[in-house]
XYZ file of C-alpha atoms in Angstrom:
725
model
C 105.834 53.074 94.510
C 108.367 55.521 95.569
C 109.924 58.515 93.915
C 113.087 60.569 94.584
C 113.016 63.893 92.595
C 114.111 67.380 91.767
C 110.781 70.600 90.783
C 112.803 71.885 87.886
C 108.803 73.718 86.900
C 105.283 74.627 88.385
C 103.399 74.313 85.015
C 100.141 74.972 87.345
C 98.049 74.863 90.474
C 95.175 75.860 91.808
C 95.119 77.321 95.553
C 92.168 76.251 96.299
C 92.505 72.900 96.186
C 96.192 72.407 96.009
C 96.270 69.822 92.390
C 99.457 70.952 91.069
C 100.508 69.628 87.847
C 104.845 69.652 88.659
C 107.179 68.952 85.881
C 110.540 66.869 87.683
C 114.331 65.653 87.217
C 114.544 61.633 88.374
C 117.217 60.226 88.481
C 118.039 57.139 85.287
C 114.811 59.295 83.399
C 116.231 61.498 80.393
C 113.043 63.206 79.891
C 111.329 65.259 82.450
C 108.567 64.284 85.104
C 105.485 65.552 84.744
C 104.483 65.097 88.426
C 100.052 65.645 89.546
C 98.511 65.614 92.662
C 98.039 67.925 95.995
C 101.349 69.466 96.142
C 101.269 73.039 96.908
C 103.116 75.444 97.561
C 106.351 73.064 96.871
C 108.813 76.134 94.864
C 111.015 75.240 91.959
C 114.236 73.546 92.850
C 112.541 71.237 96.054
C 114.442 67.381 96.033
C 110.936 65.491 97.007
C 110.148 61.692 98.395
C 106.770 60.804 96.754
C 104.411 57.705 97.272
C 102.311 57.010 94.071
C 101.360 55.461 91.123
C 101.997 55.892 87.689
C 98.721 56.564 84.627
C 98.480 57.452 81.420
C 96.003 60.598 80.992
C 94.682 60.752 77.587
C 95.636 63.598 76.727
C 98.138 64.643 79.047
C 100.100 60.849 78.341
C 101.849 59.545 81.174
C 101.960 61.309 84.516
C 103.286 59.864 88.286
C 99.970 60.724 90.207
C 101.253 61.300 93.862
C 99.318 60.118 97.226
C 101.537 60.874 99.921
C 104.993 63.399 99.738
C 107.830 64.724 101.853
C 110.670 67.479 101.219
C 114.027 65.965 101.990
C 117.512 67.121 101.897
C 118.946 66.828 97.825
C 121.454 63.892 97.787
C 122.969 64.976 94.124
C 124.829 67.112 92.444
C 122.487 68.322 90.578
C 120.159 68.515 93.595
C 121.495 70.641 95.729
C 123.051 73.558 93.399
C 118.805 73.294 91.782
C 117.823 74.076 96.053
C 120.600 75.997 96.239
C 120.492 78.337 93.503
C 114.902 78.554 93.643
C 115.742 81.783 96.306
C 114.661 79.797 99.980
C 118.403 80.229 100.940
C 119.015 84.239 100.978
C 122.022 85.098 99.352
C 122.294 82.188 96.666
C 121.086 82.769 93.513
C 121.570 80.030 90.510
C 125.522 81.891 90.157
C 126.761 81.353 93.867
C 124.494 78.056 93.729
C 126.773 76.633 90.554
C 130.360 78.587 92.527
C 129.586 76.594 96.361
C 128.626 73.230 95.057
C 131.545 73.761 92.653
C 133.650 73.876 95.278
C 132.455 71.566 97.917
C 130.459 69.097 95.915
C 128.106 66.394 98.008
C 129.310 67.898 100.692
C 127.668 71.889 100.858
C 125.114 70.710 102.856
C 127.346 69.742 105.572
C 129.235 72.253 104.788
C 126.188 75.413 105.629
C 125.388 73.226 107.897
C 128.142 71.951 109.922
C 131.771 74.735 109.187
C 129.361 77.921 106.992
C 132.833 79.820 107.055
C 134.365 77.728 104.196
C 131.898 79.186 102.747
C 134.550 82.311 102.559
C 137.030 79.971 100.134
C 134.155 81.255 97.485
C 134.681 83.924 95.647
C 132.144 86.370 95.898
C 131.319 85.487 99.200
C 132.251 88.421 101.815
C 131.132 88.047 105.485
C 127.525 89.582 104.696
C 126.400 87.469 102.178
C 127.142 84.605 104.914
C 125.926 85.980 107.501
C 122.583 86.534 105.288
C 122.865 82.368 103.926
C 123.672 81.754 107.721
C 119.745 82.672 109.338
C 118.301 81.837 106.605
C 119.512 78.559 106.691
C 118.633 78.589 110.158
C 115.016 79.656 109.650
C 114.311 77.233 106.370
C 115.274 74.613 108.765
C 112.764 76.014 111.665
C 110.219 76.368 108.940
C 110.577 73.152 107.769
C 109.764 71.747 111.261
C 106.489 73.653 111.528
C 105.953 72.108 107.853
C 106.860 68.508 109.013
C 104.365 69.051 112.046
C 101.496 70.086 109.269
C 101.423 68.242 107.106
C 101.866 65.442 110.084
C 98.470 66.858 110.938
C 97.359 66.404 107.392
C 97.518 70.153 106.586
C 98.615 71.715 103.955
C 102.733 73.660 104.520
C 101.392 76.820 102.338
C 101.284 78.956 106.053
C 104.273 77.370 107.334
C 106.381 80.558 106.886
C 104.044 82.519 107.757
C 103.060 81.133 111.181
C 107.400 80.878 111.911
C 106.832 85.081 111.036
C 104.205 85.069 113.990
C 105.372 82.621 116.441
C 109.099 82.305 115.510
C 110.451 78.836 117.749
C 107.400 78.917 119.203
C 105.472 78.347 116.211
C 104.985 74.156 117.294
C 103.825 75.246 120.827
C 101.326 77.267 119.827
C 99.599 75.516 117.500
C 99.501 72.876 120.448
C 98.481 74.883 123.064
C 95.486 76.844 121.344
C 95.661 75.803 117.220
C 92.044 78.060 117.093
C 94.589 81.109 117.518
C 96.072 80.768 113.830
C 92.695 82.173 112.437
C 92.656 85.093 115.220
C 96.598 85.799 114.466
C 97.174 85.015 111.085
C 95.783 86.757 107.741
C 94.978 83.676 105.001
C 94.360 80.834 108.113
C 90.655 80.133 107.958
C 88.575 78.698 111.074
C 88.750 75.349 108.539
C 92.179 75.147 108.704
C 92.489 75.937 111.896
C 89.757 72.950 112.729
C 91.946 69.691 110.974
C 94.977 70.731 112.873
C 92.256 70.568 115.739
C 90.496 67.449 114.822
C 94.387 65.887 114.754
C 94.636 67.228 117.675
C 91.920 65.525 119.373
C 89.588 68.556 120.093
C 85.874 67.366 120.566
C 83.536 69.286 118.497
C 81.938 71.158 121.498
C 84.924 72.551 122.617
C 84.360 75.564 123.809
C 87.759 76.821 122.518
C 86.257 75.097 119.266
C 82.970 76.343 119.746
C 84.411 79.990 120.554
C 86.480 79.884 116.995
C 83.261 78.595 114.676
C 81.209 81.772 116.347
C 83.671 84.766 115.248
C 84.712 82.097 111.999
C 80.451 82.736 111.169
C 80.506 86.732 112.397
C 83.705 87.471 110.218
C 81.822 85.280 106.865
C 78.349 87.643 107.593
C 81.151 91.164 107.745
C 82.461 89.988 104.302
C 79.176 89.594 103.005
C 78.718 93.252 104.589
C 76.431 92.974 107.602
C 77.715 94.701 110.630
C 75.929 92.420 113.209
C 74.390 88.823 113.258
C 70.493 88.393 114.753
C 71.507 85.580 117.738
C 68.677 82.473 115.840
C 70.213 82.295 112.916
C 73.850 82.961 113.884
C 73.316 79.610 116.066
C 71.444 78.125 113.418
C 74.747 79.317 111.551
C 77.850 78.085 113.688
C 76.249 74.704 114.958
C 75.602 73.711 111.349
C 79.464 74.859 110.765
C 80.489 73.242 113.868
C 77.856 70.231 113.545
C 77.005 71.181 117.480
C 74.333 71.316 119.427
C 72.628 74.744 119.104
C 72.705 73.657 123.135
C 76.147 73.913 122.987
C 76.635 77.249 120.632
C 74.454 79.055 122.376
C 75.871 78.799 126.297
C 79.424 79.753 124.697
C 77.962 82.924 122.561
C 76.437 84.212 126.219
C 79.954 83.125 127.754
C 81.581 85.527 125.401
C 78.977 88.242 125.290
C 79.249 87.888 129.666
C 82.708 88.507 128.804
C 82.776 91.247 126.789
C 84.598 89.335 123.228
C 81.249 90.021 121.499
C 78.639 92.759 122.367
C 74.475 92.620 122.692
C 71.974 94.961 121.176
C 69.052 93.656 122.259
C 67.020 97.495 122.195
C 68.229 97.565 117.989
C 66.351 94.508 117.409
C 64.004 93.092 119.874
C 62.296 90.590 118.934
C 66.252 88.866 117.737
C 69.172 90.329 119.358
C 71.864 92.085 116.881
C 74.827 90.461 118.069
C 78.048 92.630 116.935
C 82.177 92.303 117.098
C 83.028 94.443 119.193
C 84.683 96.718 116.933
C 82.195 97.151 114.969
C 79.485 97.740 117.611
C 81.622 100.630 118.691
C 82.219 101.635 115.616
C 78.541 102.544 114.050
C 77.406 103.991 117.590
C 81.303 106.419 117.455
C 79.583 107.248 114.659
C 76.287 107.470 115.212
C 77.266 109.876 118.010
C 80.534 111.632 115.678
C 77.597 112.275 112.543
C 75.098 113.642 115.788
C 77.594 116.138 116.824
C 78.647 117.887 113.886
C 75.217 118.415 113.724
C 74.195 119.544 117.191
C 77.859 121.649 117.672
C 77.279 125.466 117.750
C 79.391 127.112 114.978
C 79.088 130.158 113.467
C 77.546 130.477 110.227
C 79.236 132.854 107.790
C 77.240 134.456 104.884
C 79.970 137.289 104.305
C 80.791 137.923 101.100
C 76.317 137.685 100.304
C 76.247 134.013 98.298
C 76.256 135.318 95.070
C 75.776 132.011 92.535
C 75.761 133.886 89.057
C 79.884 135.263 90.154
C 80.745 131.430 90.509
C 79.562 130.714 87.644
C 81.146 133.826 85.565
C 83.912 132.853 87.248
C 83.829 129.053 86.451
C 82.137 129.234 82.902
C 79.420 126.714 84.058
C 76.061 127.412 84.001
C 74.022 125.381 86.893
C 70.049 124.549 87.513
C 67.795 124.780 90.039
C 69.268 121.672 92.032
C 72.462 122.371 91.695
C 72.131 125.864 93.290
C 70.045 124.369 96.283
C 73.694 122.030 96.682
C 76.234 124.740 96.654
C 73.043 126.639 99.166
C 73.499 123.934 101.431
C 76.562 123.356 101.440
C 76.614 126.874 102.915
C 74.973 127.184 105.638
C 75.345 122.708 107.029
C 77.121 121.150 108.962
C 76.112 118.024 107.416
C 74.906 117.344 103.818
C 74.669 114.673 101.514
C 74.886 115.172 96.863
C 75.087 112.499 95.587
C 74.035 111.275 91.665
C 74.735 109.025 89.148
C 77.452 109.645 86.094
C 76.802 112.699 83.843
C 74.240 114.814 86.437
C 77.370 117.522 87.789
C 78.325 115.985 90.865
C 81.982 117.307 89.758
C 80.804 120.205 89.078
C 79.159 121.075 91.576
C 81.810 119.896 94.199
C 83.964 122.617 92.102
C 80.885 124.748 93.026
C 80.286 124.651 95.994
C 84.468 124.881 97.083
C 84.535 128.036 95.494
C 81.970 129.382 97.582
C 83.021 128.347 100.442
C 86.597 129.453 99.547
C 85.515 132.586 99.217
C 84.496 132.924 102.351
C 87.447 131.843 103.445
C 87.603 128.313 105.133
C 89.850 126.186 104.931
C 88.873 122.475 102.981
C 89.759 119.066 102.646
C 89.015 116.813 100.045
C 89.745 113.147 100.654
C 88.712 110.007 98.945
C 88.741 106.320 99.961
C 91.018 104.724 97.770
C 94.286 106.805 95.845
C 92.525 105.860 91.963
C 89.566 107.919 93.397
C 91.310 110.963 95.217
C 94.051 111.515 92.082
C 90.545 111.445 90.518
C 89.293 114.476 92.587
C 92.758 116.267 92.417
C 92.317 116.498 89.060
C 88.722 117.742 88.912
C 89.619 120.425 91.613
C 93.035 121.892 91.113
C 93.592 121.054 95.072
C 94.934 117.945 96.638
C 93.197 115.387 97.986
C 94.124 112.607 100.296
C 92.952 108.985 100.783
C 91.214 108.824 104.212
C 94.287 106.902 106.006
C 96.763 109.017 104.808
C 94.769 111.956 105.740
C 94.585 110.774 109.506
C 97.830 110.046 109.309
C 97.869 105.968 109.694
C 100.629 104.701 111.107
C 101.393 100.980 111.391
C 101.604 99.534 114.318
C 100.287 102.647 116.145
C 96.953 102.947 113.772
C 95.237 106.395 113.305
C 97.159 109.653 114.158
C 93.984 111.667 114.215
C 91.346 111.599 116.100
C 89.159 112.766 119.028
C 92.412 113.432 121.111
C 94.076 115.205 117.747
C 91.608 116.654 115.439
C 92.328 117.658 111.862
C 93.110 121.103 111.504
C 90.214 123.359 108.868
C 86.479 124.574 108.289
C 85.400 121.989 105.884
C 86.043 117.905 104.686
C 84.633 116.821 101.517
C 84.332 113.391 101.118
C 84.577 111.637 97.635
C 82.711 108.061 96.719
C 82.009 107.922 99.998
C 79.354 104.878 99.144
C 82.747 102.863 99.586
C 83.375 103.802 102.790
C 83.014 100.675 105.370
C 82.209 101.458 109.282
C 85.046 100.932 110.631
C 86.154 103.294 108.322
C 83.562 106.362 109.288
C 84.502 106.347 112.672
C 88.394 106.685 111.970
C 87.442 109.433 110.249
C 84.099 111.530 111.902
C 86.144 110.931 115.972
C 88.960 112.849 113.353
C 86.662 115.692 113.012
C 86.398 118.411 115.372
C 83.433 120.280 116.711
C 83.519 122.873 114.735
C 84.631 121.480 111.140
C 81.421 120.890 108.397
C 81.659 116.974 106.469
C 79.788 117.181 102.779
C 79.961 114.048 101.835
C 79.904 113.184 97.811
C 78.570 109.566 96.238
C 76.134 107.681 93.760
C 74.125 105.569 96.259
C 73.468 103.260 92.768
C 76.525 101.891 92.481
C 77.373 99.151 94.376
C 77.976 98.819 98.737
C 81.430 99.052 100.035
C 83.562 95.859 100.421
C 83.916 96.327 104.318
C 81.144 96.176 106.489
C 78.427 98.632 106.536
C 76.262 101.115 104.682
C 76.826 103.556 105.940
C 76.369 106.604 102.854
C 72.943 105.151 102.225
C 71.781 104.398 105.845
C 72.457 108.178 106.158
C 70.323 109.616 103.541
C 68.048 107.302 104.932
C 68.009 108.070 107.950
C 66.715 111.721 107.134
C 69.065 113.264 109.268
C 71.274 115.144 107.437
C 70.137 117.007 104.387
C 70.498 115.048 100.881
C 70.675 117.112 97.686
C 69.940 114.695 94.906
C 71.584 115.064 90.850
C 68.670 113.479 88.656
C 69.213 115.830 85.286
C 71.905 114.701 82.711
C 73.371 117.619 81.521
C 73.796 117.908 77.542
C 77.428 117.551 76.816
C 76.922 113.576 78.804
C 73.871 112.508 76.845
C 76.251 112.067 73.906
C 77.842 109.510 75.759
C 76.289 106.143 75.528
C 78.181 104.924 78.692
C 76.261 107.893 80.451
C 73.231 106.911 79.129
C 72.810 103.482 79.075
C 74.002 103.405 82.846
C 70.840 105.535 83.626
C 68.916 103.018 81.383
C 70.315 100.203 83.789
C 69.772 102.230 86.280
C 66.713 103.035 85.910
C 65.544 98.903 85.002
C 66.009 99.972 81.224
C 67.278 97.174 79.028
C 69.814 99.241 77.591
C 71.280 100.215 73.861
C 73.194 97.909 72.149
C 72.375 98.854 68.615
C 76.875 99.813 68.188
C 77.627 101.944 65.784
C 81.239 103.812 64.447
C 80.615 106.449 66.958
C 79.952 104.691 69.625
C 81.035 104.372 73.465
C 79.125 101.711 74.255
C 79.020 98.575 72.260
C 77.482 94.702 72.763
C 78.811 91.702 71.154
C 76.740 88.401 71.126
C 77.822 85.512 72.764
C 75.951 82.764 74.757
C 79.355 80.289 75.125
C 81.566 81.149 78.006
C 84.069 79.143 75.928
C 84.209 81.408 72.978
C 83.509 84.475 75.283
C 86.613 84.478 77.248
C 88.757 83.595 73.831
C 87.170 87.375 72.486
C 87.846 88.625 76.032
C 92.074 88.092 74.961
C 91.374 89.188 71.125
C 89.495 92.239 72.650
C 92.251 93.411 75.513
C 95.484 92.318 73.649
C 94.295 93.476 69.660
C 91.506 95.042 68.755
C 90.960 97.803 71.921
C 94.609 99.054 71.429
C 95.158 99.010 68.180
C 91.358 100.618 68.193
C 92.105 103.571 70.104
C 95.241 103.573 70.256
C 95.511 102.633 74.581
C 97.856 100.388 76.011
C 96.761 96.773 76.652
C 97.036 97.406 80.680
C 94.312 100.043 79.710
C 91.633 97.622 79.247
C 90.177 96.680 82.942
C 88.250 93.279 82.279
C 85.257 93.346 84.826
C 83.794 90.393 85.402
C 80.462 89.691 88.432
C 81.806 86.347 89.726
C 85.815 84.863 90.750
C 85.140 81.771 89.441
C 83.700 80.482 85.883
C 85.620 79.479 82.736
C 84.857 83.582 82.721
C 85.492 84.148 86.233
C 88.583 87.031 87.202
C 90.588 83.494 88.083
C 90.506 81.588 84.529
C 90.648 84.895 82.400
C 94.070 85.764 84.720
C 95.477 82.888 83.700
C 94.723 83.857 79.571
C 95.099 86.920 80.085
C 98.971 86.788 81.244
C 99.520 83.967 78.927
C 98.997 86.043 75.960
C 100.319 89.269 77.305
C 103.522 88.726 79.063
C 106.186 86.767 78.086
C 108.838 87.184 80.225
C 110.163 84.424 81.842
C 111.263 86.297 85.227
C 108.802 85.932 88.584
C 107.629 83.873 91.883
C 105.184 80.966 92.495
C 102.863 81.506 95.013
C 99.076 80.104 96.160
C 98.796 78.413 93.068
C 99.834 81.886 90.690
C 102.759 83.176 89.346
C 103.892 86.614 89.597
C 105.881 87.202 86.467
C 107.599 91.065 85.773
C 105.354 93.255 84.673
C 102.311 91.706 85.191
C 99.345 93.759 86.418
C 98.264 93.216 90.091
C 96.206 93.966 93.321
C 95.952 94.131 96.344
C 93.391 91.788 98.231
C 93.474 93.069 101.728
C 94.249 96.215 103.805
C 98.084 96.000 104.704
C 98.652 99.567 106.445
C 102.600 98.377 107.225
C 102.869 99.098 102.884
C 100.045 101.878 103.129
C 98.989 99.477 100.248
C 94.766 98.728 100.913
C 92.198 96.158 99.747
C 91.915 97.243 95.667
C 94.655 98.717 94.573
C 95.796 98.012 90.735
C 99.840 98.326 90.569
C 102.374 96.437 88.332
C 105.319 94.159 88.476
C 108.456 96.368 88.345
C 110.902 94.298 89.806
C 111.892 90.502 90.452
C 114.492 89.664 93.178
C 115.320 85.067 92.423
C 117.502 85.000 94.782
C 116.294 86.448 97.621
C 112.443 85.740 96.351
C 111.203 89.286 96.345
C 108.825 90.896 93.925
C 109.013 95.056 93.911
C 105.425 95.989 92.644
C 104.605 99.936 91.366
C 101.300 101.287 92.648
C 100.904 105.109 91.376
C 104.768 105.554 91.356
C 105.366 104.083 94.803
C 107.904 100.506 94.930
C 106.948 98.725 97.573
C 108.582 95.578 97.798
C 106.847 92.412 98.773
C 108.674 89.021 100.194
C 107.811 85.605 98.814
C 105.614 84.883 101.991
C 102.895 87.978 101.048
C 102.483 87.446 97.793
C 99.111 85.755 98.667
C 98.154 89.598 99.649
C 97.741 90.447 96.121
C 96.239 88.655 92.275
C 96.601 88.766 88.923
C 94.298 92.232 87.473
C 94.111 91.878 84.368
C 90.444 91.086 85.153
C 89.207 91.640 88.386
C 85.397 91.091 89.977
C 83.183 94.700 89.505
C 83.001 94.802 93.147
C 86.677 95.198 93.428
C 86.675 97.663 91.470
C 84.678 100.433 93.083
C 86.511 103.378 93.224
C 88.433 103.314 90.117
C 88.181 104.435 86.275
C 89.728 102.744 83.499
C 89.907 103.813 80.264
C 88.645 101.223 78.461
C 86.628 98.710 80.023
C 85.494 94.830 78.900
C 82.405 93.284 80.639
C 81.283 89.805 80.433
C 77.422 88.799 81.113
C 76.556 85.475 81.053
C 73.948 82.730 82.337
C 76.940 81.266 84.566
C 76.631 84.420 86.313
C 73.175 84.080 86.847
C 74.048 84.206 90.787
C 75.380 87.662 90.973
C 73.678 88.716 87.725
C 72.096 92.619 89.406
C 70.298 95.447 88.386
C 73.463 97.602 90.413
C 76.543 95.694 89.483
C 75.624 96.171 85.766
C 75.668 99.815 87.077
C 78.689 99.583 88.474
C 80.317 97.885 86.041
C 79.406 99.893 83.097
C 79.966 103.288 84.660
C 83.699 102.300 85.692
C 84.773 103.261 82.110
C 86.199 106.901 80.725
C 86.389 105.932 77.051
C 85.053 102.727 76.179
C 82.659 100.220 77.309
C 82.061 96.842 75.664
C 79.476 94.965 76.929
C 79.995 90.944 75.049
C 77.399 87.946 76.517
C 74.063 87.015 75.825
C 71.107 89.558 75.871
C 69.000 87.057 78.218
C 71.399 87.190 80.507
C 71.306 91.251 80.520
C 68.308 91.420 80.572
C 68.136 89.440 83.739
C 70.156 91.632 85.241
C 67.875 94.836 84.547
C 65.446 93.773 85.592
C 66.582 91.985 88.930
C 66.265 94.639 91.647
C 67.382 92.732 94.379
C 69.701 94.018 97.136
C 70.991 91.957 99.693
C 70.211 93.503 102.584
C 72.944 94.462 105.007
C 72.295 94.154 108.619
C 73.036 97.402 109.914
C 72.039 99.614 112.523
C 73.110 103.104 111.593
C 70.580 104.568 110.467
C 67.605 103.546 113.034
C 70.656 104.711 115.542
C 70.726 108.796 114.301
C 66.978 108.184 114.116
C 67.723 108.402 117.886
C 68.193 109.817 120.487
C 72.506 109.609 121.815
C 72.840 106.508 122.829
C 73.687 105.243 125.876
C 77.483 103.610 124.799
C 78.797 107.128 123.672
C 80.814 106.967 126.890
C 81.789 103.544 126.444
C 82.917 103.669 123.625
C 85.115 107.001 124.251
C 86.447 104.956 126.560
C 87.266 101.120 124.442
C 88.762 103.470 120.955
């Protein structure tokens, strides 16, 4: 049977499978009807014609199960008003929707469509608002055509607005011409979505365009896992399985792509199994290699005037340095490139301060940088000098890119980069390109933390290459020994079980709980009540860090529970299964160079514009506006994965560790999570799961060639790199 309805509110949406629970108004029904099914990205106010059947759920009662659906124009006064006031048409909010419908009644849609100047007769509507309404209305019509086309090809309409934004009125033609371009051109649309469109359009399994896109997708998946290159045979196997295509066909297209320079192949790096690179990663690895070698080998003037007097620095700072720290200061003064590494409480910050003092005394101009805004802020606070994000330091401006490069290098004598373990191969390449031959580079970081979110393992590869001086700080200072957070972090890092004895005056707690449901309930109570009350912190300053995204104690579910418990606001916008409310804590999940907001940045929703369907998010004092089509770039951040928390510190951290996290129970992950806590760290879960994690030293190996390249003479790819860059 068919049901015509108006969407009143969205109760639940699963962004992964599209399953939705909506409350809809149906003619002749006094109460709202519960509509369930695959209804992803339907908006409040939408008028739907749904085909399906009634069912009775034991828990939730009577529901209408949607099998197919389409969006139509509203036909009732109520539906028209709801539709116009939903925010889909910019310039019309609930107030103006009511005024317009009151004036034109059932003719409202026709008036907007055919004689929009009639809107001047409505109180408060002038030329600017009419122009906005007209532009938005035309745009919505075009988007709807794209939606209908996608729907007709069995694809969710969630990305229609993005497709239209990218291709405009040519959207349908572009998609028909080559649907696989969607995966290349539009963030959020992957190979599988493009492939499902292509299948409907009649593309064969071994169509070269399909195989090419599948190979690129497989390479992209590997880079998301941190790999810089793929080995030929495993790549062909993976792509063949993905595509359900023959290995021979995949191998042929792969060779064609290498021949056309769409992929780079390095046979010398891996003689037994060719290393296949996406070009940006190949040139980045070559670029970092040659950049570091250039810095190390370039002639420079060693300034030892005045002679280094560490005792004088000690008197000035009030800090007594141990022998290893003194050695680090000496090496920093005498080296072009060096690495300073160590865990929490080992004096990385105080040593860095001493290095800055020693170099400043010699009149050197010093630049400070870190990969994230939060890390840069911490560096500024620790040193009393301005530290910038690497992107800001390199003056990134979209769409041109980095303004600082080998053509316009940085000015200064020394660059110190903190949290260097977070720097991936692409960012490191951009950085070393911008360093003049005369500049020194000091990398500071903790290699026992998780590696960078992006591809590469830059800091570890540089250390393991043994081509630059490395100082390892291992002694835990007396003050740090008073912190059980620091002591337990080191115990975990050594493969020892942490001290979980609890106690009144400790900063580290363990709560025994084996059941995921109970753990989730307790986490909500900890964040909302117990921890803020005990330590005088706002719930916003309590950060939940979890090993995984999925599951009962995964970031996805915990975010929904915490949002419900902490945020009572009803203002917000729906997108991709989430309802982002005013005051919500959110995180950016991709680099957006236009907005200068980067993967892992945390902020909060400071304003909601229901009329224009925009959110304003405050990132450390910067107000950034997001259109509703851009909201798939953010996620709730009451809880986040440990990976996403790299480079950040939080006053209070809560970490669930249960057997449901089995796949992610790794030593460096728990170590990284504990070291994110500044004041209080609470672990909740089972001792069995914690024990497994502590014992599990298996670090997923990343395919990187930087270590080997640094150990070789400068490659022939230098000129090619410079040319391509």
